[in-house]
Tab-separated table of C-alpha atoms and ligand atoms in Angstrom:
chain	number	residue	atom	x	y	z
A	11	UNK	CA	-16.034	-5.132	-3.233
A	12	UNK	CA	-14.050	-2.315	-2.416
A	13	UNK	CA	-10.997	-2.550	0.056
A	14	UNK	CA	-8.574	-0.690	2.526
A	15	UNK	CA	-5.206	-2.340	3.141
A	16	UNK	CA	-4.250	-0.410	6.209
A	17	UNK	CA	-0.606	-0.561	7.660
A	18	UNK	CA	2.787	0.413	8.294
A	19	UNK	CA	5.763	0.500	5.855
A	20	UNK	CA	6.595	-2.855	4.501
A	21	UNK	CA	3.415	-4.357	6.535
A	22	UNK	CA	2.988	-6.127	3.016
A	23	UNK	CA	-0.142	-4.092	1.726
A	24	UNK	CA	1.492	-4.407	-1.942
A	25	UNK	CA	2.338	-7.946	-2.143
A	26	UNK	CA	-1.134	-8.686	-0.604
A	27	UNK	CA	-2.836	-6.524	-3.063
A	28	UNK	CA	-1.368	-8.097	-5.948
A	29	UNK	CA	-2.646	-11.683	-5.118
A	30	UNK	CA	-6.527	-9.605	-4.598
A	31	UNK	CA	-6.596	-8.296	-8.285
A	32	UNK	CA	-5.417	-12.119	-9.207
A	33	UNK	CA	-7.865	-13.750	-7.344
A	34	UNK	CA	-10.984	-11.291	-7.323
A	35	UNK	CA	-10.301	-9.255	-10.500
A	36	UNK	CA	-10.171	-5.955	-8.235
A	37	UNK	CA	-8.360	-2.592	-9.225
A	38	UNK	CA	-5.369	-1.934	-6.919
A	39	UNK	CA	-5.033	1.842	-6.098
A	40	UNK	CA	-1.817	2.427	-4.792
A	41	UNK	CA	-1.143	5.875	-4.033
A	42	UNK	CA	2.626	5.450	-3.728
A	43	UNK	CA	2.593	4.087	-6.726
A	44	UNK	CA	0.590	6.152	-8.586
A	45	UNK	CA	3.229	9.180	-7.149
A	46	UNK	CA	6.100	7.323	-7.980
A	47	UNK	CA	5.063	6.683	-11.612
A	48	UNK	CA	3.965	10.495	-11.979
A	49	UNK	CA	7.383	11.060	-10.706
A	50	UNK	CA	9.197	8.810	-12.749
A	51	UNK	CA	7.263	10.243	-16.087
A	52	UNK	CA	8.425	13.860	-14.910
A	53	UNK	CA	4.768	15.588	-14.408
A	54	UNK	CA	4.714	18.186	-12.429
A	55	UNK	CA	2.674	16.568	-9.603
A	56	UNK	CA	5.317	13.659	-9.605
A	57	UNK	CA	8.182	16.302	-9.558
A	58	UNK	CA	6.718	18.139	-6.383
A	59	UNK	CA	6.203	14.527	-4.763
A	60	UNK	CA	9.426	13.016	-5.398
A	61	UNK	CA	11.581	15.132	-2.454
A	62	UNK	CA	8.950	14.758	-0.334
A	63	UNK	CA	8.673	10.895	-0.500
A	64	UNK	CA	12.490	10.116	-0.754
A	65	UNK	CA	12.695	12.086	2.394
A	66	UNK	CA	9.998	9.906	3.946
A	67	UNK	CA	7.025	12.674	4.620
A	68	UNK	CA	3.957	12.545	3.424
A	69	UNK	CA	3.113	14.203	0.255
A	70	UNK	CA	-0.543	17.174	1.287
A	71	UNK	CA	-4.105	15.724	1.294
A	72	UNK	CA	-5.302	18.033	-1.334
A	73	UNK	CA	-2.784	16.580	-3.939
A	74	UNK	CA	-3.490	12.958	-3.299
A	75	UNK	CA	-7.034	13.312	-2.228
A	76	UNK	CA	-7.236	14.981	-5.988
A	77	UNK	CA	-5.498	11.945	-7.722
A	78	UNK	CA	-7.303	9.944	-5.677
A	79	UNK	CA	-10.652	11.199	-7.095
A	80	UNK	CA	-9.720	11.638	-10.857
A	81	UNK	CA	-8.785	7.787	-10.823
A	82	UNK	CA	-12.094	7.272	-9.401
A	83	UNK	CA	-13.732	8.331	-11.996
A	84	UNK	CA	-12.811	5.876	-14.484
A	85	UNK	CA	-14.806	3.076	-15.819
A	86	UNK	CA	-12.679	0.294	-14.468
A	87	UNK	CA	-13.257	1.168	-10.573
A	88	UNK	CA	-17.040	-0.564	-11.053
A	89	UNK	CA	-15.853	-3.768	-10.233
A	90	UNK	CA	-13.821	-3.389	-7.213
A	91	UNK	CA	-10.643	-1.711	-5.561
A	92	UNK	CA	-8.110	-1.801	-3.253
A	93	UNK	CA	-6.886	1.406	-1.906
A	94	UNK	CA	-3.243	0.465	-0.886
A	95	UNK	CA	-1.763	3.434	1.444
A	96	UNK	CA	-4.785	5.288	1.179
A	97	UNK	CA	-6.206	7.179	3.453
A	98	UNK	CA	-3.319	7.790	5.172
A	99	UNK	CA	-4.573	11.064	7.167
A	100	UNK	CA	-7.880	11.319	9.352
A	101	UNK	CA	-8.429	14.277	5.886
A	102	UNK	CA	-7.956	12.085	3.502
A	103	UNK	CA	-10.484	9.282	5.533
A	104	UNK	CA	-12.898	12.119	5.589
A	105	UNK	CA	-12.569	12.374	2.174
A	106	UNK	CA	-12.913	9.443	1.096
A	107	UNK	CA	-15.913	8.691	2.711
A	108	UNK	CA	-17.368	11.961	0.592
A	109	UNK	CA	-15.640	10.660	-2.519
A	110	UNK	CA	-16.943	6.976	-1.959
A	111	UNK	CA	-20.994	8.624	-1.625
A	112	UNK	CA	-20.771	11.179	-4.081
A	113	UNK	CA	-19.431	8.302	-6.922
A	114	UNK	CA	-22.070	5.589	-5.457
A	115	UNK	CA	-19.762	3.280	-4.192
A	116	UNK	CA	-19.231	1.367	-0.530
A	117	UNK	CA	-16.475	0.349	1.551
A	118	UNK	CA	-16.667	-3.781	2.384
A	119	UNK	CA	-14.057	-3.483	4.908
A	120	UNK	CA	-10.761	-2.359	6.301
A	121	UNK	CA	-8.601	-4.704	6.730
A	122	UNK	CA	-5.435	-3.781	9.329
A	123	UNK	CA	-2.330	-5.637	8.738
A	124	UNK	CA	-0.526	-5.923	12.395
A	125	UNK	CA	2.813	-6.274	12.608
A	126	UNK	CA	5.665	-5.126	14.594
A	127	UNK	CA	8.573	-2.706	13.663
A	128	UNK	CA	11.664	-4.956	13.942
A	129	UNK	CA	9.613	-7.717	11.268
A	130	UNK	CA	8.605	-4.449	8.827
A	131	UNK	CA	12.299	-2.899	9.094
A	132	UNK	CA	13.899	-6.577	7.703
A	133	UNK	CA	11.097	-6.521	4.842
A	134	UNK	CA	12.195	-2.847	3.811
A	135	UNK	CA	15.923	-4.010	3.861
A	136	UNK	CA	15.412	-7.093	1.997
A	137	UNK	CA	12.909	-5.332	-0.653
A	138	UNK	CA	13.117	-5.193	-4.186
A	139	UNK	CA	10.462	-5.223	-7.436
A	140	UNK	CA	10.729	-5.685	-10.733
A	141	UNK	CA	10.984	-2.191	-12.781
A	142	UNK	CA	9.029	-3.423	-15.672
A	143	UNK	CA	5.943	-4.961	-14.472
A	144	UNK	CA	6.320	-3.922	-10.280
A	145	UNK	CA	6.084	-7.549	-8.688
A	146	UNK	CA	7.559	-7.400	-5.260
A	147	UNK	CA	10.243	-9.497	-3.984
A	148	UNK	CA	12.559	-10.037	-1.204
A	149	UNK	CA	15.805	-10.881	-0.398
A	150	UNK	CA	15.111	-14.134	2.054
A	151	UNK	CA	11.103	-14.410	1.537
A	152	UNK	CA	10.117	-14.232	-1.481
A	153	UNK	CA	13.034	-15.087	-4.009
A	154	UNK	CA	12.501	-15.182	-8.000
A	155	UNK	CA	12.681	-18.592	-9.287
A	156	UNK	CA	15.884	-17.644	-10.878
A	157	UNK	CA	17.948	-14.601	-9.205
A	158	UNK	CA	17.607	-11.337	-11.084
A	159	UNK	CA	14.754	-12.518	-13.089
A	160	UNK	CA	10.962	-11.519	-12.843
A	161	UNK	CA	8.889	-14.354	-12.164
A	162	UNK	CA	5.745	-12.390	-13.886
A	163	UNK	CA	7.493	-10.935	-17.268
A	164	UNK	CA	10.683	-12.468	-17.558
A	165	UNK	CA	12.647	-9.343	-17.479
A	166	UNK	CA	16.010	-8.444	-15.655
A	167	UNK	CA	14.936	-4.867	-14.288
A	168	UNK	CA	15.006	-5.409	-10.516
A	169	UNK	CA	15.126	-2.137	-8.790
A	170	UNK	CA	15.054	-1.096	-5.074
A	171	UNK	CA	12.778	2.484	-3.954
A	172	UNK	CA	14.566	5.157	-3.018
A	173	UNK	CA	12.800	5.710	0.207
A	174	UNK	CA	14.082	2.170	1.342
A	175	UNK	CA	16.857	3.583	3.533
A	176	UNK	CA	17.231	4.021	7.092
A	177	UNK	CA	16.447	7.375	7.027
A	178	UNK	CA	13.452	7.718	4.915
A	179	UNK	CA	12.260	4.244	6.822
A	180	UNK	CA	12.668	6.135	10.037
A	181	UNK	CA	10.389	9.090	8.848
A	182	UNK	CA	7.914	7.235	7.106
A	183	UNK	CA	7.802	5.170	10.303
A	184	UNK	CA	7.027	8.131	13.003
A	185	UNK	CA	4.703	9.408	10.170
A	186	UNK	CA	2.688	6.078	10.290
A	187	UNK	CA	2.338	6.597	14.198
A	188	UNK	CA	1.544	9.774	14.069
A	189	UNK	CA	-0.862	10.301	11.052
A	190	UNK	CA	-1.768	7.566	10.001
A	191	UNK	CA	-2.396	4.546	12.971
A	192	UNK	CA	-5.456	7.027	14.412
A	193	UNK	CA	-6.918	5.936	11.358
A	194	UNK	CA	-7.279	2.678	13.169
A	195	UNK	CA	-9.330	4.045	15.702
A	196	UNK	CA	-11.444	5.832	12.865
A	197	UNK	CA	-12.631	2.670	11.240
A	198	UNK	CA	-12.660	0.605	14.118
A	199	UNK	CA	-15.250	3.650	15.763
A	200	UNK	CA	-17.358	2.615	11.937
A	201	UNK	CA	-17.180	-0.936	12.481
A	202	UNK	CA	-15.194	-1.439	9.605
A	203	UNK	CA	-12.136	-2.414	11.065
A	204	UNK	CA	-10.769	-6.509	10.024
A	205	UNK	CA	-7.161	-6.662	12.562
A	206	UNK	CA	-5.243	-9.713	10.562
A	207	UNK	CA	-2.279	-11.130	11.726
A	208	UNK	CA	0.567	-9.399	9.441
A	209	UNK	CA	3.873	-11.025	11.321
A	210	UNK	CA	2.908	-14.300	9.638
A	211	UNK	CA	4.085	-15.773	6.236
A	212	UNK	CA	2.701	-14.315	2.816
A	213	UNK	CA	0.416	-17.254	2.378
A	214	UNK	CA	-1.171	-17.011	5.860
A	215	UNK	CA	-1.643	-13.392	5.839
A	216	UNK	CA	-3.608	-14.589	2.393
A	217	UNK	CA	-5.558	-16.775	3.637
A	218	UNK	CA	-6.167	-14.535	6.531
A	219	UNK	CA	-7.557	-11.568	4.096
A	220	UNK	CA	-9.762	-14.213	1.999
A	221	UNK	CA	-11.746	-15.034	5.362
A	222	UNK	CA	-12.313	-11.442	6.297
A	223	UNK	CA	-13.165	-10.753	2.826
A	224	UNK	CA	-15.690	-13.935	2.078
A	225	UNK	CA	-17.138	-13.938	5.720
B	320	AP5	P1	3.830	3.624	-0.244
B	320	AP5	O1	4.327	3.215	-1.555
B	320	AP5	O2	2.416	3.412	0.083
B	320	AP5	O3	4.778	3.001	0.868
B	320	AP5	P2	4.547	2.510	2.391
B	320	AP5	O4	3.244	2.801	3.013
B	320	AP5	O5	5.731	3.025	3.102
B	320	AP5	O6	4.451	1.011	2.281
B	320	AP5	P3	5.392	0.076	1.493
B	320	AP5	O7	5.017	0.096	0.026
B	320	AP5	O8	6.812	0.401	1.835
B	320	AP5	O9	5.073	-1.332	2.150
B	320	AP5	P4	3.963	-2.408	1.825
B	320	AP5	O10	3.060	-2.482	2.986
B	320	AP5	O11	3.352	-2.218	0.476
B	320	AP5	O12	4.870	-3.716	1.845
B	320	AP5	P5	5.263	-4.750	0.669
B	320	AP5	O13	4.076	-5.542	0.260
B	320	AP5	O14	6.043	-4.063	-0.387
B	320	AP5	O15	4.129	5.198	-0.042
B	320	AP5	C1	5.402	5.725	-0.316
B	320	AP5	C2	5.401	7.221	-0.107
B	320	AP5	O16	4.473	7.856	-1.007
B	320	AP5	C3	4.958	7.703	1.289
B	320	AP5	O17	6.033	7.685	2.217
B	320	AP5	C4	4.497	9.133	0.968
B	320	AP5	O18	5.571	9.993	0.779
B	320	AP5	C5	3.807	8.948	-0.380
B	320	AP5	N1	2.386	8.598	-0.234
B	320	AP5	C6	1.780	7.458	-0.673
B	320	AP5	N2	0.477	7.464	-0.374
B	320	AP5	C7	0.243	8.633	0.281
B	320	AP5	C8	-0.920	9.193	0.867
B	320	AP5	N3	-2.096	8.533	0.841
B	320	AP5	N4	-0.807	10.405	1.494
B	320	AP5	C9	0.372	11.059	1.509
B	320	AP5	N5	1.527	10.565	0.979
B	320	AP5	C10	1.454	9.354	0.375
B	320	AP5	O19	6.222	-5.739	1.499
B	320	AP5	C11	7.514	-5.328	1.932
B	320	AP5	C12	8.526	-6.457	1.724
B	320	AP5	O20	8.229	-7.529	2.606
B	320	AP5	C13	8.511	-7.063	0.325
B	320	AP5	O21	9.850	-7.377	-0.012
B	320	AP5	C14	7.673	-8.334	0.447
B	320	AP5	O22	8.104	-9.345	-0.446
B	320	AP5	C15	7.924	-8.728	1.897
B	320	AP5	N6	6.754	-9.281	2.559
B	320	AP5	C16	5.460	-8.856	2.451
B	320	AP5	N7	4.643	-9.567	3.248
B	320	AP5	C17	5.436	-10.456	3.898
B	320	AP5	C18	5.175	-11.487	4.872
B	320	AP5	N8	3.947	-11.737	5.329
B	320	AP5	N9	6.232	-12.213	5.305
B	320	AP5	C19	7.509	-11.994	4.836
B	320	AP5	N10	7.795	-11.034	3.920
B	320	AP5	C20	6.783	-10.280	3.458
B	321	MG	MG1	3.530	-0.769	-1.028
């Protein structure tokens, strides 16, 4: 099964991701991510990114097209993934569908999570992950059992993005309308296109994946 999680900034892709490897075993390919670790470990791909994401743009097609493919080449993709902020252009759609034939793999579907920008702009203020192990959490929805402490690891490393400001949110934003919702179209025009409700709680929009995904 291989999966797009398609939506705006703070739409939940992430959080929704991370209960998909849990419950089907699939690889989550997250391209911001993937950037931000580069950029964290000082490559030279991450160092280009980093200004470009903290400002809120999108970093070119050709570089995350290219990471895109190298991680697609690795053994572990066979049993499933789910691209998380990828595609993000009608280029890199394009190229995925290339990338996706030429490595013998399908798409199962691409599942849109709706919601509208005064809900995503509260879950981008109130959002915060753990540094060690990256589970997501928020400030009034979804709490650690004890403040300050990862549920998953048990380590006190919480950490907030440095794109989460108004700003970069505002950017990142008018990028999603303007590169990246046509994309809705695009997959909609392939019949590929699952709309689920993404305004409702965590669980729901759960639930709400699982029946796309086992229908
Ligand atoms: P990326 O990391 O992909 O960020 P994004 O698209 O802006 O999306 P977010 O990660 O902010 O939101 P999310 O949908 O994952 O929400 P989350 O689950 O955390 O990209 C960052 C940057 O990298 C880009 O701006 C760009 O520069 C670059 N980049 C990445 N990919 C690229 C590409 N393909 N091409 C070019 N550039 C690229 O949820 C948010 C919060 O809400 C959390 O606190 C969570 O707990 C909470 N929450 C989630 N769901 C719910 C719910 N249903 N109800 C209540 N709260 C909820
Ligand atoms: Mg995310």
């Amino acid at each position: 099964m291989n999966l797009i999680l398609l939506g705006p900034p703070g739409a939940g892709k992430g959080t929704q991701a991370r209960f998909l490897v849990e419950r089907f075993g699939l690889l989550q390919l997250s391209t911001g991510d993937m950037l931000r670790s580069a950029a964290a470990a000082g490559t030279e791909i991450g160092l280009k990114a980093k200004e470009t994401i903290d400002r809120g743009d999108l970093v070119t097609d050709d570089l995350v097209v290219g990471i895109v493919s190298d991680r697609l080449d690795e053994p572990d993709v066979k049993g499933g993934i789910i691209f998380d902020g990828f595609p993000r252009t009608l280029g890199q759609a394009d190229a995925l569908d290339e990338m996706l034939v030429e490595k013998g793999m399908e798409l199962t579907a691409v599942v849109e999570l709706r919601c509208d920008d005064e809900i995503i702009i509260e879950r981008i203020a109130g959002r915060y992950s753990c540094g060690n192990c990256g589970e997501g959490y928020h400030r009034s929805f979804k709490k650690p059992e004890k403040e300050g402490v990862c549920d998953k690891c048990g380590k006190s490393e919480m950490q907030q993005r440095d794109d989460d400001n108004v700003e970069a949110f505002r950017t990142r934003l008018l990028n999603y309308y303007k590169d990246t919702a046509p994309l809705i179209g695009y997959y909609h025009a392939k019949r590929s296109l699952s709309p689920v409700d993404g305004t409702a709680d965590i669980d729901e929009v759960t639930k709400q994946i699982n029946a796309v995904i086992t229908a």
